Every structure is written in C-alpha cells, then in structure tokens.
CSV table of C-alpha atoms and ligand atoms in Angstrom, one decimal:
chain,number,residue,atom,x,y,z
A,1,UNK,CA,46.7,37.6,-3.6
A,2,UNK,CA,48.7,34.6,-2.4
A,3,UNK,CA,49.8,31.3,-3.9
A,4,UNK,CA,50.3,28.4,-1.6
A,5,UNK,CA,52.0,25.3,-3.1
A,6,UNK,CA,51.2,23.3,0.1
A,7,UNK,CA,47.5,23.3,-0.7
A,8,UNK,CA,45.8,20.5,-2.6
A,9,UNK,CA,45.0,21.4,-6.2
A,10,UNK,CA,41.9,23.5,-6.9
A,11,UNK,CA,38.7,21.5,-7.3
A,12,UNK,CA,37.1,24.3,-9.2
A,13,UNK,CA,36.7,22.9,-12.6
A,14,UNK,CA,35.8,26.1,-14.4
A,15,UNK,CA,38.4,28.5,-15.8
A,16,UNK,CA,37.7,32.2,-16.3
A,17,UNK,CA,37.4,32.0,-20.1
A,18,UNK,CA,34.6,29.4,-19.8
A,19,UNK,CA,32.7,31.5,-17.2
A,20,UNK,CA,33.3,34.8,-19.1
A,21,UNK,CA,31.9,33.3,-22.3
A,22,UNK,CA,28.9,31.6,-20.5
A,23,UNK,CA,28.2,34.9,-18.7
A,24,UNK,CA,28.0,36.8,-21.9
A,25,UNK,CA,26.2,34.1,-24.0
A,26,UNK,CA,23.5,33.6,-21.3
A,27,UNK,CA,22.9,37.3,-20.3
A,28,UNK,CA,24.7,37.5,-17.0
A,29,UNK,CA,27.5,40.0,-17.8
A,30,UNK,CA,28.5,41.9,-21.0
A,31,UNK,CA,31.6,44.0,-21.6
A,32,UNK,CA,30.6,47.6,-20.9
A,33,UNK,CA,29.6,49.6,-24.0
A,34,UNK,CA,30.5,46.7,-26.2
A,35,UNK,CA,29.3,48.4,-29.4
A,36,UNK,CA,32.1,50.9,-28.8
A,37,UNK,CA,34.7,48.2,-28.2
A,38,UNK,CA,34.2,48.0,-24.5
A,39,UNK,CA,36.0,49.8,-21.7
A,40,UNK,CA,38.9,48.3,-19.7
A,41,UNK,CA,37.7,46.4,-16.7
A,42,UNK,CA,34.1,47.8,-16.9
A,43,UNK,CA,31.2,45.4,-17.2
A,44,UNK,CA,27.4,45.7,-17.6
A,45,UNK,CA,25.2,43.2,-15.9
A,46,UNK,CA,22.5,41.6,-18.0
A,47,UNK,CA,19.0,40.4,-17.0
A,48,UNK,CA,20.3,37.2,-15.2
A,49,UNK,CA,23.3,39.0,-13.7
A,50,UNK,CA,21.1,41.7,-12.1
A,51,UNK,CA,18.8,39.0,-10.6
A,52,UNK,CA,21.8,37.2,-9.1
A,53,UNK,CA,23.4,40.4,-7.7
A,54,UNK,CA,20.1,41.3,-6.1
A,55,UNK,CA,19.9,37.9,-4.4
A,56,UNK,CA,23.4,38.3,-3.1
A,57,UNK,CA,22.8,41.8,-1.7
A,58,UNK,CA,19.4,40.8,-0.2
A,59,UNK,CA,20.9,37.7,1.5
A,60,UNK,CA,23.7,39.8,3.0
A,61,UNK,CA,21.3,42.5,4.2
A,62,UNK,CA,19.0,39.9,5.7
A,63,UNK,CA,21.8,38.1,7.6
A,64,UNK,CA,23.6,41.3,8.6
A,65,UNK,CA,20.8,43.7,9.4
A,66,UNK,CA,17.3,42.4,9.3
A,67,UNK,CA,17.8,39.2,11.3
A,68,UNK,CA,19.8,41.0,14.0
A,69,UNK,CA,19.0,43.3,16.8
A,70,UNK,CA,22.5,44.8,17.0
A,71,UNK,CA,23.1,46.0,13.5
A,72,UNK,CA,21.4,48.8,11.5
A,73,UNK,CA,21.9,50.1,8.0
A,74,UNK,CA,22.7,53.3,6.3
A,75,UNK,CA,23.3,54.6,2.7
A,76,UNK,CA,25.9,57.4,2.6
A,77,UNK,CA,26.9,59.6,-0.3
A,78,UNK,CA,29.4,58.3,-2.8
A,79,UNK,CA,30.9,61.8,-3.2
A,80,UNK,CA,31.3,63.5,0.1
A,81,UNK,CA,33.4,66.2,1.8
A,82,UNK,CA,37.0,65.5,0.8
A,83,UNK,CA,38.0,66.2,4.4
A,84,UNK,CA,36.8,62.6,5.1
A,85,UNK,CA,39.5,61.2,2.9
A,86,UNK,CA,42.2,63.3,4.3
A,87,UNK,CA,41.2,62.2,7.8
A,88,UNK,CA,40.9,58.5,6.9
A,89,UNK,CA,44.4,58.6,5.4
A,90,UNK,CA,43.3,57.7,1.9
A,91,UNK,CA,44.5,60.9,0.2
A,92,UNK,CA,48.0,60.4,1.6
A,93,UNK,CA,48.3,56.6,1.8
A,94,UNK,CA,45.8,54.7,-0.4
A,95,UNK,CA,48.4,53.6,-2.7
A,96,UNK,CA,49.7,50.5,-4.5
A,97,UNK,CA,53.3,50.0,-5.7
A,98,UNK,CA,53.5,50.7,-9.4
A,99,UNK,CA,56.3,49.5,-11.7
A,100,UNK,CA,56.7,50.1,-15.4
A,101,UNK,CA,58.5,47.9,-17.9
A,102,UNK,CA,61.2,50.0,-19.7
A,103,UNK,CA,60.8,47.8,-22.8
A,104,UNK,CA,57.0,47.8,-23.5
A,105,UNK,CA,55.9,50.6,-21.0
A,106,UNK,CA,53.4,48.1,-19.5
A,107,UNK,CA,52.4,49.1,-15.9
A,108,UNK,CA,51.9,46.6,-13.2
A,109,UNK,CA,51.3,46.2,-9.4
A,110,UNK,CA,54.8,45.3,-8.0
A,111,UNK,CA,53.3,43.0,-5.4
A,112,UNK,CA,51.4,41.0,-8.1
A,113,UNK,CA,54.5,40.3,-10.2
A,114,UNK,CA,56.2,36.9,-10.1
A,115,UNK,CA,60.0,37.2,-10.6
A,116,UNK,CA,61.4,39.9,-12.8
A,117,UNK,CA,59.8,38.8,-16.1
A,118,UNK,CA,57.4,41.3,-17.7
A,119,UNK,CA,54.0,39.7,-17.9
A,120,UNK,CA,53.3,41.7,-21.1
A,121,UNK,CA,56.4,41.5,-23.3
A,122,UNK,CA,58.2,38.6,-21.5
A,123,UNK,CA,61.5,40.5,-21.2
A,124,UNK,CA,63.5,39.8,-18.1
A,125,UNK,CA,65.0,42.5,-15.9
A,126,UNK,CA,63.3,45.4,-17.6
A,127,UNK,CA,61.2,46.6,-14.6
A,128,UNK,CA,61.9,50.1,-13.3
A,129,UNK,CA,61.7,51.2,-9.6
A,130,UNK,CA,58.4,50.9,-7.8
A,131,UNK,CA,56.6,54.1,-7.0
A,132,UNK,CA,53.5,54.6,-4.9
A,133,UNK,CA,50.4,55.2,-7.0
A,134,UNK,CA,47.3,56.7,-5.4
A,135,UNK,CA,44.2,54.7,-6.3
A,136,UNK,CA,41.6,57.4,-5.5
A,137,UNK,CA,39.4,58.3,-8.5
A,138,UNK,CA,38.5,62.0,-8.4
A,139,UNK,CA,36.2,64.4,-10.1
A,140,UNK,CA,35.4,68.1,-10.0
A,141,UNK,CA,32.2,69.1,-8.3
A,142,UNK,CA,30.3,72.3,-9.1
A,143,UNK,CA,30.3,74.7,-12.0
A,144,UNK,CA,33.9,76.0,-11.8
A,145,UNK,CA,36.4,73.5,-13.2
A,146,UNK,CA,39.3,74.2,-10.9
A,147,UNK,CA,41.0,72.4,-8.1
A,148,UNK,CA,38.8,74.0,-5.4
A,149,UNK,CA,36.0,71.7,-6.6
A,150,UNK,CA,38.2,68.5,-6.4
A,151,UNK,CA,36.3,65.6,-4.8
A,152,UNK,CA,36.7,61.9,-4.6
A,153,UNK,CA,34.7,58.9,-5.6
A,154,UNK,CA,34.7,56.8,-2.4
A,155,UNK,CA,37.2,53.9,-2.5
A,156,UNK,CA,35.3,52.1,0.3
A,157,UNK,CA,31.9,52.4,1.9
A,158,UNK,CA,33.3,52.2,5.4
A,159,UNK,CA,34.0,55.8,6.1
A,160,UNK,CA,30.3,56.6,5.6
A,161,UNK,CA,29.7,54.5,8.8
A,162,UNK,CA,32.4,56.2,10.8
A,163,UNK,CA,31.3,59.8,10.0
A,164,UNK,CA,27.8,58.8,10.9
A,165,UNK,CA,28.7,57.0,14.1
A,166,UNK,CA,27.2,59.6,16.4
A,167,UNK,CA,24.1,60.2,14.3
A,168,UNK,CA,23.3,56.5,14.2
A,169,UNK,CA,24.2,55.8,17.8
A,170,UNK,CA,22.1,58.6,19.3
A,171,UNK,CA,19.0,58.3,17.0
A,172,UNK,CA,18.8,54.6,17.3
A,173,UNK,CA,19.8,54.6,21.0
A,174,UNK,CA,22.3,51.9,20.4
A,175,UNK,CA,24.5,50.5,23.2
A,176,UNK,CA,27.8,48.7,22.6
A,177,UNK,CA,28.3,46.4,20.9
A,178,UNK,CA,26.5,47.4,17.7
A,179,UNK,CA,27.1,47.6,14.0
A,180,UNK,CA,26.4,49.8,11.1
A,181,UNK,CA,26.1,48.2,7.6
A,182,UNK,CA,26.1,49.5,4.1
A,183,UNK,CA,25.9,48.3,0.6
A,184,UNK,CA,27.1,50.5,-2.3
A,185,UNK,CA,29.4,51.3,-5.1
A,186,UNK,CA,33.1,52.0,-4.5
A,187,UNK,CA,35.8,53.1,-7.0
A,188,UNK,CA,39.5,52.4,-7.2
A,189,UNK,CA,41.9,53.3,-9.9
A,190,UNK,CA,43.3,49.7,-9.9
A,191,UNK,CA,46.7,49.3,-11.7
A,192,UNK,CA,46.1,45.8,-13.0
A,193,UNK,CA,42.7,44.7,-13.9
A,194,UNK,CA,42.5,41.2,-15.2
A,195,UNK,CA,40.4,38.1,-14.1
A,196,UNK,CA,37.1,39.5,-15.4
A,197,UNK,CA,35.0,41.0,-12.6
A,198,UNK,CA,37.4,39.8,-9.8
A,199,UNK,CA,39.0,43.3,-9.9
A,200,UNK,CA,37.3,46.2,-11.5
A,201,UNK,CA,37.6,50.0,-11.1
A,202,UNK,CA,33.9,50.3,-10.2
A,203,UNK,CA,32.5,47.7,-7.9
A,204,UNK,CA,30.0,47.1,-5.2
A,205,UNK,CA,30.9,46.5,-1.6
A,206,UNK,CA,29.0,45.2,1.4
A,207,UNK,CA,30.6,46.4,4.6
A,208,UNK,CA,29.7,46.4,8.3
A,209,UNK,CA,31.5,48.3,11.0
A,210,UNK,CA,31.0,46.5,14.4
A,211,UNK,CA,31.7,48.9,17.3
A,212,UNK,CA,32.6,47.1,20.5
A,213,UNK,CA,34.4,47.6,23.8
A,214,UNK,CA,38.2,47.5,23.4
A,215,UNK,CA,38.3,44.8,26.1
A,216,UNK,CA,36.5,42.2,24.0
A,217,UNK,CA,37.2,43.3,20.5
A,218,UNK,CA,39.4,40.3,19.7
A,219,UNK,CA,36.6,37.9,20.7
A,220,UNK,CA,34.3,39.8,18.3
A,221,UNK,CA,36.9,39.4,15.6
A,222,UNK,CA,36.9,35.7,16.1
A,223,UNK,CA,33.1,35.7,16.1
A,224,UNK,CA,32.9,37.5,12.8
A,225,UNK,CA,35.4,35.2,11.1
A,226,UNK,CA,33.2,32.3,11.9
A,227,UNK,CA,29.9,34.0,11.1
A,228,UNK,CA,31.1,35.3,7.8
A,229,UNK,CA,32.4,31.9,6.8
A,230,UNK,CA,29.0,30.4,7.7
A,231,UNK,CA,27.3,32.9,5.4
A,232,UNK,CA,29.4,32.0,2.4
A,233,UNK,CA,28.5,28.3,3.1
A,234,UNK,CA,24.9,29.3,3.1
A,235,UNK,CA,25.2,30.7,-0.4
A,236,UNK,CA,26.3,27.2,-1.5
A,237,UNK,CA,30.0,27.9,-1.7
A,238,UNK,CA,31.7,24.6,-1.3
A,239,UNK,CA,33.8,24.5,2.0
A,240,UNK,CA,36.7,22.8,0.3
A,241,UNK,CA,37.3,25.9,-1.9
A,242,UNK,CA,37.4,28.3,1.0
A,243,UNK,CA,39.9,29.0,3.8
A,244,UNK,CA,40.5,31.6,6.5
A,245,UNK,CA,44.0,33.1,6.5
A,246,UNK,CA,45.2,35.3,9.3
A,247,UNK,CA,47.4,38.2,8.2
A,248,UNK,CA,51.0,37.9,9.4
A,249,UNK,CA,52.4,40.7,11.6
A,250,UNK,CA,54.1,42.4,8.7
A,251,UNK,CA,50.9,42.5,6.6
A,252,UNK,CA,48.9,44.2,9.4
A,253,UNK,CA,48.2,47.9,9.3
A,254,UNK,CA,49.9,49.7,12.2
A,255,UNK,CA,46.5,50.2,13.9
A,256,UNK,CA,45.2,46.7,13.4
A,257,UNK,CA,45.3,44.0,16.1
A,258,UNK,CA,44.3,41.3,13.7
A,259,UNK,CA,43.0,40.9,10.2
A,260,UNK,CA,41.9,37.7,8.4
A,261,UNK,CA,40.8,37.0,4.9
A,262,UNK,CA,38.3,34.5,3.6
A,263,UNK,CA,40.2,33.2,0.6
A,264,UNK,CA,39.1,31.1,-2.4
A,265,UNK,CA,41.1,28.5,-4.2
A,266,UNK,CA,40.7,29.8,-7.8
A,267,UNK,CA,42.4,28.1,-10.7
A,268,UNK,CA,45.0,30.9,-10.6
A,269,UNK,CA,45.7,30.5,-6.9
A,270,UNK,CA,44.3,31.6,-3.6
A,271,UNK,CA,42.6,35.0,-3.7
A,272,UNK,CA,40.8,37.2,-1.2
A,273,UNK,CA,37.0,37.1,-1.2
A,274,UNK,CA,36.3,38.9,2.0
A,275,UNK,CA,38.5,40.8,4.5
A,276,UNK,CA,37.7,40.7,8.3
A,277,UNK,CA,39.7,43.5,9.7
A,278,UNK,CA,40.2,44.7,13.3
A,279,UNK,CA,40.6,48.5,12.8
A,280,UNK,CA,41.1,49.3,16.5
A,281,UNK,CA,40.0,52.9,17.3
A,282,UNK,CA,41.9,54.3,14.3
A,283,UNK,CA,39.0,55.7,12.2
A,284,UNK,CA,37.0,57.2,15.1
A,285,UNK,CA,40.1,58.8,16.5
A,286,UNK,CA,41.1,60.2,13.1
A,287,UNK,CA,37.7,61.7,12.5
A,288,UNK,CA,37.6,63.1,16.0
A,289,UNK,CA,40.9,64.8,15.5
A,290,UNK,CA,40.1,66.2,12.0
A,291,UNK,CA,36.5,67.3,12.7
A,292,UNK,CA,37.0,68.5,16.2
A,293,UNK,CA,33.9,66.5,17.2
A,294,UNK,CA,34.5,63.9,19.9
A,295,UNK,CA,33.4,60.5,18.6
A,296,UNK,CA,33.1,58.3,21.6
A,297,UNK,CA,30.6,56.2,23.5
A,298,UNK,CA,29.4,57.0,27.0
A,299,UNK,CA,29.0,53.8,28.9
A,300,UNK,CA,26.1,54.2,31.3
A,301,UNK,CA,27.2,51.2,33.4
A,302,UNK,CA,30.7,52.5,34.2
A,303,UNK,CA,30.1,56.2,33.6
A,304,UNK,CA,33.1,56.3,31.3
A,305,UNK,CA,33.7,57.5,27.8
A,306,UNK,CA,35.3,54.9,25.6
A,307,UNK,CA,36.4,55.1,22.0
A,308,UNK,CA,35.0,51.8,20.6
A,309,UNK,CA,37.1,49.4,18.6
A,310,UNK,CA,35.9,48.2,15.3
A,311,UNK,CA,35.7,44.9,13.6
A,312,UNK,CA,34.9,45.2,9.9
A,313,UNK,CA,33.8,42.4,7.5
A,314,UNK,CA,34.1,43.8,4.0
A,315,UNK,CA,33.2,41.9,0.8
A,316,UNK,CA,32.5,42.7,-2.9
A,317,UNK,CA,29.2,41.7,-4.5
A,318,UNK,CA,30.9,41.2,-7.9
A,319,UNK,CA,33.6,39.0,-6.5
A,320,UNK,CA,31.0,36.8,-4.8
A,321,UNK,CA,29.0,36.5,-8.0
A,322,UNK,CA,32.1,35.5,-10.0
A,323,UNK,CA,33.1,33.0,-7.3
A,324,UNK,CA,29.7,31.4,-7.2
A,325,UNK,CA,29.7,31.0,-11.0
A,326,UNK,CA,33.1,29.4,-10.9
A,327,UNK,CA,32.2,27.2,-7.9
A,328,UNK,CA,28.9,26.0,-9.3
A,329,UNK,CA,30.0,25.2,-12.9
A,330,UNK,CA,30.1,21.6,-13.9
A,331,UNK,CA,30.3,19.6,-17.1
A,332,UNK,CA,28.8,16.2,-17.4
A,333,UNK,CA,28.2,13.6,-20.0
A,334,UNK,CA,24.6,12.6,-20.4
A,335,UNK,CA,23.7,10.0,-23.1
A,336,UNK,CA,26.9,10.7,-25.0
A,337,UNK,CA,26.4,14.5,-24.9
A,338,UNK,CA,28.0,17.2,-22.9
A,339,UNK,CA,25.7,18.8,-20.3
A,340,UNK,CA,26.8,22.1,-18.7
A,341,UNK,CA,25.1,22.8,-15.4
A,342,UNK,CA,25.4,25.5,-12.9
A,343,UNK,CA,24.7,24.0,-9.5
A,344,UNK,CA,23.7,27.3,-7.9
A,345,UNK,CA,21.9,27.2,-4.6
A,346,UNK,CA,18.2,28.2,-5.1
A,347,UNK,CA,18.8,31.3,-2.9
A,348,UNK,CA,21.2,32.8,-5.4
A,349,UNK,CA,20.0,31.4,-8.7
A,350,UNK,CA,18.6,34.1,-11.0
A,351,UNK,CA,15.5,32.0,-11.8
A,352,UNK,CA,14.2,29.3,-9.4
A,353,UNK,CA,11.4,27.9,-11.5
A,354,UNK,CA,11.1,27.9,-15.3
A,355,UNK,CA,7.7,27.3,-16.9
A,356,UNK,CA,8.0,25.4,-20.2
A,357,UNK,CA,4.9,24.8,-22.3
A,358,UNK,CA,5.5,21.8,-24.4
A,359,UNK,CA,4.7,23.8,-27.5
A,360,UNK,CA,3.3,27.1,-28.6
A,361,UNK,CA,0.0,25.5,-29.5
A,362,UNK,CA,-2.9,27.8,-28.6
A,363,UNK,CA,-4.8,25.1,-26.8
A,364,UNK,CA,-2.0,24.8,-24.4
A,365,UNK,CA,-1.4,28.5,-23.9
A,366,UNK,CA,-4.1,29.4,-21.4
A,367,UNK,CA,-3.3,26.4,-19.1
A,368,UNK,CA,0.4,27.2,-19.2
A,369,UNK,CA,-0.2,30.9,-18.5
A,370,UNK,CA,-2.5,29.9,-15.5
A,371,UNK,CA,0.3,27.8,-14.1
A,372,UNK,CA,2.7,30.7,-14.5
A,373,UNK,CA,0.4,33.1,-12.7
A,374,UNK,CA,0.0,30.6,-9.8
A,375,UNK,CA,3.8,30.3,-9.5
A,376,UNK,CA,4.9,33.9,-10.1
A,377,UNK,CA,4.1,35.2,-6.6
A,378,UNK,CA,6.1,32.4,-4.9
A,379,UNK,CA,9.2,32.0,-7.0
A,380,UNK,CA,11.5,33.8,-9.4
A,381,UNK,CA,10.0,32.5,-12.6
A,382,UNK,CA,10.9,32.6,-16.3
A,383,UNK,CA,8.6,31.7,-19.2
A,384,UNK,CA,10.5,29.8,-21.9
A,385,UNK,CA,8.7,28.5,-25.0
A,386,UNK,CA,11.4,28.7,-27.7
A,387,UNK,CA,12.9,25.5,-29.3
A,388,UNK,CA,12.6,21.9,-28.3
A,389,UNK,CA,12.0,20.9,-24.7
A,390,UNK,CA,15.4,19.1,-24.5
A,391,UNK,CA,17.2,22.3,-25.5
A,392,UNK,CA,15.2,24.4,-23.1
A,393,UNK,CA,16.2,22.0,-20.2
A,394,UNK,CA,19.9,22.4,-21.2
A,395,UNK,CA,19.5,26.1,-21.4
A,396,UNK,CA,18.0,26.3,-17.9
A,397,UNK,CA,20.7,23.9,-16.6
A,398,UNK,CA,23.3,26.3,-17.9
A,399,UNK,CA,22.0,29.3,-16.0
A,400,UNK,CA,21.4,27.3,-12.8
A,401,UNK,CA,17.6,27.1,-12.7
A,402,UNK,CA,16.9,24.4,-10.1
A,403,UNK,CA,13.5,23.4,-11.3
A,404,UNK,CA,11.5,23.4,-14.6
A,405,UNK,CA,7.7,22.9,-14.8
A,406,UNK,CA,6.5,21.4,-18.1
A,407,UNK,CA,3.0,21.9,-19.2
A,408,UNK,CA,1.8,19.4,-21.9
A,409,UNK,CA,-1.4,18.3,-23.6
A,410,UNK,CA,-2.3,15.9,-20.8
A,411,UNK,CA,-2.3,18.9,-18.4
A,412,UNK,CA,-5.5,20.1,-20.0
A,413,UNK,CA,-7.1,16.8,-19.1
A,414,UNK,CA,-5.6,15.9,-15.8
A,415,UNK,CA,-4.6,19.2,-14.3
A,416,UNK,CA,-1.1,17.9,-13.6
A,417,UNK,CA,2.4,19.1,-14.7
A,418,UNK,CA,5.9,17.6,-14.8
A,419,UNK,CA,8.6,18.9,-12.4
A,420,UNK,CA,12.0,18.3,-13.8
A,421,UNK,CA,15.0,18.7,-11.4
A,422,UNK,CA,18.3,20.3,-12.6
A,423,UNK,CA,20.7,18.2,-10.6
A,424,UNK,CA,19.1,14.7,-10.8
A,425,UNK,CA,17.3,15.4,-14.1
A,426,UNK,CA,14.4,13.4,-12.5
A,427,UNK,CA,10.9,14.1,-13.7
A,428,UNK,CA,7.8,13.8,-11.5
A,429,UNK,CA,4.1,14.3,-12.4
A,430,UNK,CA,2.4,16.6,-9.8
A,431,UNK,CA,-1.2,18.0,-9.6
A,432,UNK,CA,-1.3,21.7,-10.1
A,433,UNK,CA,-3.2,22.0,-6.8
A,434,UNK,CA,-0.1,20.8,-4.9
A,435,UNK,CA,2.5,22.4,-7.2
A,436,UNK,CA,3.6,25.3,-5.1
A,437,UNK,CA,4.2,23.0,-2.1
A,438,UNK,CA,6.0,20.4,-4.2
A,439,UNK,CA,8.3,23.0,-5.7
A,440,UNK,CA,9.0,24.6,-2.3
A,441,UNK,CA,9.9,21.2,-0.8
A,442,UNK,CA,12.4,20.5,-3.6
A,443,UNK,CA,14.0,23.9,-3.4
A,444,UNK,CA,14.3,23.5,0.4
A,445,UNK,CA,16.0,20.2,-0.1
A,446,UNK,CA,18.6,21.8,-2.4
A,447,UNK,CA,19.5,24.5,0.2
A,448,UNK,CA,23.1,24.0,1.5
A,449,UNK,CA,23.4,22.7,5.0
A,450,UNK,CA,25.2,25.2,7.2
A,451,UNK,CA,27.2,24.3,10.3
A,452,UNK,CA,26.4,26.0,13.6
A,453,UNK,CA,28.8,28.7,14.6
A,454,UNK,CA,30.4,26.4,17.3
A,455,UNK,CA,31.1,23.8,14.8
A,456,UNK,CA,33.5,26.2,12.9
A,457,UNK,CA,37.1,26.2,14.1
A,458,UNK,CA,39.2,29.2,13.2
B,1,ATP,P1,43.3,43.6,-2.9
B,1,ATP,O1,44.4,43.4,-1.9
B,1,ATP,O2,42.9,42.3,-3.6
B,1,ATP,O3,43.5,44.8,-3.7
B,1,ATP,P2,41.9,44.8,-0.7
B,1,ATP,O4,42.5,44.0,0.5
B,1,ATP,O5,42.4,46.2,-1.0
B,1,ATP,O6,42.0,43.9,-2.0
B,1,ATP,P3,39.6,45.5,0.7
B,1,ATP,O7,39.9,46.9,0.8
B,1,ATP,O8,39.8,44.6,1.9
B,1,ATP,O9,40.4,44.8,-0.5
B,1,ATP,O10,38.1,45.4,0.1
B,1,ATP,C1,37.1,44.5,0.7
B,1,ATP,C2,36.5,43.6,-0.4
B,1,ATP,O11,36.0,44.4,-1.5
B,1,ATP,C3,37.5,42.6,-1.1
B,1,ATP,O12,37.6,41.5,-0.3
B,1,ATP,C4,36.8,42.3,-2.4
B,1,ATP,O13,35.8,41.4,-2.2
B,1,ATP,C5,36.2,43.7,-2.7
B,1,ATP,N1,37.0,44.4,-3.6
B,1,ATP,C6,38.1,45.2,-3.3
B,1,ATP,N2,38.6,45.8,-4.4
B,1,ATP,C7,37.9,45.3,-5.4
B,1,ATP,C8,38.0,45.6,-6.9
B,1,ATP,N3,38.8,46.4,-7.4
B,1,ATP,N4,37.1,44.9,-7.6
B,1,ATP,C9,36.1,44.1,-7.1
B,1,ATP,N5,36.0,43.9,-5.8
B,1,ATP,C10,36.9,44.5,-5.0
C-alpha cells in the first residue's frame, strides 16, 4: 500500500467504521461466528452481501469469459499436489517481512509500518529485526497425521491455470493469444489484518492468465491495464477515486517485465484494488522443469515451439465489494433529516426493485403480490411491508436499491403503481401494463457510462 501526499484529498466520504456498521446493520457482512466472539479477520456474508458478491462475480465472468472468444474458464482444486507450490516458488518465497515489538509482542508487517513507533503500544524504537514469514496456510490430508500428508491451501488461483495450460490449450484447440480465467477462494496467513474485508486470511480471487507471444506481450499488458480500468468504471466506481500505478524497477519481481496496480484513494491512503502483472514465461518454465513435462505452444504459422508470456489481471471479490460500498456511500439532508444513500450501480446493487405495499391490508395484498410476480422474473426484487412507507424508502436507500414500486389503494381501481427513484427521490405513476419497461428504462439510465478503450490513456 502506498501513500501519496501529492494527490488531492480523497473524495470518498465514508470511513470504514461507518461502512462496517452499515454492513452489519443491514445484512451485508457479519463478523464470523459472532456468537462465539468472532474470529480475527474472518467475516460471514449476509443475505444482501451474497447477492452483491454474486453480481460482482457474474459481471467479471461475463466480461472476461462469456463475452470473449479468446478466454475460457476453469475451476481447479483449492488443495492440490504440494509439488505445484514448490515449483511456483511459494513454499520458498511467499513471505512477508515480520517484525515484533519487544515491548508488547505485537507483530506487524515491516513494510506497513510508518516510522519506528509501535502501532499497538505506541513505544518508539522497540521493533526487533525483520524476519521472513511464510504466508502459506497448510493442512494435513489423509488419515495419518504426519508431515507426509502436509498440503497447502492455495494462496492464489493462478497456478491452477498454469498446471492446466496444456489440457485447456489442446482440448479447446486454442491458438495464441488466449486466456484462462478462474474465480475461487484463496488463503493467506496475513500478518496484519485490519481495514475490515480489505485484507482477510480467506478471500475470493478473480484471476485471468493471458498467454501471448513474447514479441507482443508488452502491448497486451497495456491493453489489459485499459480494459480492466474500464471494467471497474462499468461497476460504477468513480474514476476520480481510481488510478493506475506502474511498479518501479525495484518493486518488480525478477521475472516481470512490467506490473501495474489499479489503486483506490481510500481514506487511509492509496491501496491496491487489482494487480496487472507481466509474469513473463516464469510459471510455465518452472512447471516444465519441475514436472518434466514440456509446457509450450507449437506455432503452426512458424513451425516453432514458443513458451508463451503471461499477462495476469488479478483482483479480489471482497476488496471490490468493500470499495464499492465506500465509493457509493453518501449522506444528505432531506427536509431537515439525514438521509443515507448507497448510490450503487444497478448491476451491482443487491436488490434492483423493492415492492412496497402501502399497508398490510388484505384488500391490497393480492394486487401487490401480482405486481411482485410480474416483476420477479425481470429484476432482483425484495418484498418489504414492515413499518411506514417513509422508513421503508430510507431503508432501501441505505442498501442501494435504485427503484421502489409502491402499491396503494388506488392501484386496485386504476391498475397503476408509483415508481420512486433512489437518487432523485422522484415519484411517477405508471400503469402496471407498462411497468417492466418503465423500470428497465430507469435502470438503464442509471448505468454508468464507460469510455471506449481508446479513450483511456495509461
Ligand atoms: P498486498 O501487497 O496488498 O498484500 P498482493 O500484491 O500480494 O497484495 P496479489 O497477490 O496481487 O496481492 O493479489 C491480487 C488481488 O487479490 C489483490 O489486488 C486484492 O484485490 C486481492 N487480495 C490479495 N490478498 C488479499 C487479502 N488478504 N484479502 C483480500 N483480498 C486480497
């Protein structure tokens, strides 16, 4: 994570405490096993949180796999042959520098400390020497509890794509360039875990390995920087909160020709949202050497074997979700009262249309249920009939629902309902016969406008 004093102050109005509390109060995210006092840096997603996570995953999958001819997907095992992690270098080198405070025994990541003050006890000059701490989480597989069964929980999904390179390439008859994508859980024994779901020990990654010819791999790296930035805009992330930062030469891994991060201007400074790494031929070469199986591509045009280079966009579902909540949060004053509103884009909002019968009166119920059944196939709906209509609007605003449909006693007579918009708070009367189209039109109007790839300079 980097701080950059030269940047303008963050325009994100929400702080983590506000979002953590909203997430819990409204059913997005709970501390894991809260009735037992929770568990450090582990969280459970509630009903609204899971909907939002699904949306994020589906949008990524659509953009990265289903809408493209050159990328296919896989799902690899979380626990696999430990030889994979020896070949990839994780067993030897997947480390972070750990320091311990001699005063309070607090442990911290050395590269996250500012100055020599302990962030826990506040003492100065009490930090010991940094030592390398391996972040792989491991387990014992099989019935005999000894070291011969030691296996690892994957710390990234990427290796699943490398070890399946040949299986995918030959079965799908793919020619260069092509990509393999995967979404799934990864595990890292992180030293410091603060900032809510920004950094946890169990998290979900969305990664894509793009295999290309070494001659044009840097062009593909540039392409993916732009394309991934565009995707974040399409989720409604405000461009002024995002930037691309190229790694400096001393930050680059020895095998990497270029790596860039998409960073977000959080209240606590700039932080990585997504990494776009050029991994060269490192992984395929390592696996070829360790497995004894040649992993290369036969180019039918030149009759040559090449080891492809790889460009990898890698991002976390949880980190996107947190960033969207922070980015969308707003407080406003309406008629002397505070209104909290999440201005989520419809594509990511957990609920797109809430159905609110004016009251629980039994005369109203069949009509309101009919409206719900008309809308349910088209939108992510929620039925909400508890408390006053004003409070229900506020509640839907607070969870980012773009549109509410209110069914009242006039509906029984005129077969029309009221659409209430989250952002403008405007209310419009619409016939039920045209309701789906009217809602669709309003949701489309709320979709963020996304620049073309040529309009993005990197
Ligand atoms: P950092 O330097 O912040 O530890 P990293 O550079 O090791 O992160 P990558 O290995 O590039 O992270 O992982 C790709 C993406 O996966 C990150 O950009 C982030 O979105 C997500 N991610 C990585 N580690 C975590 C974690 N512990 N919790 C949540 N998301 C994570």
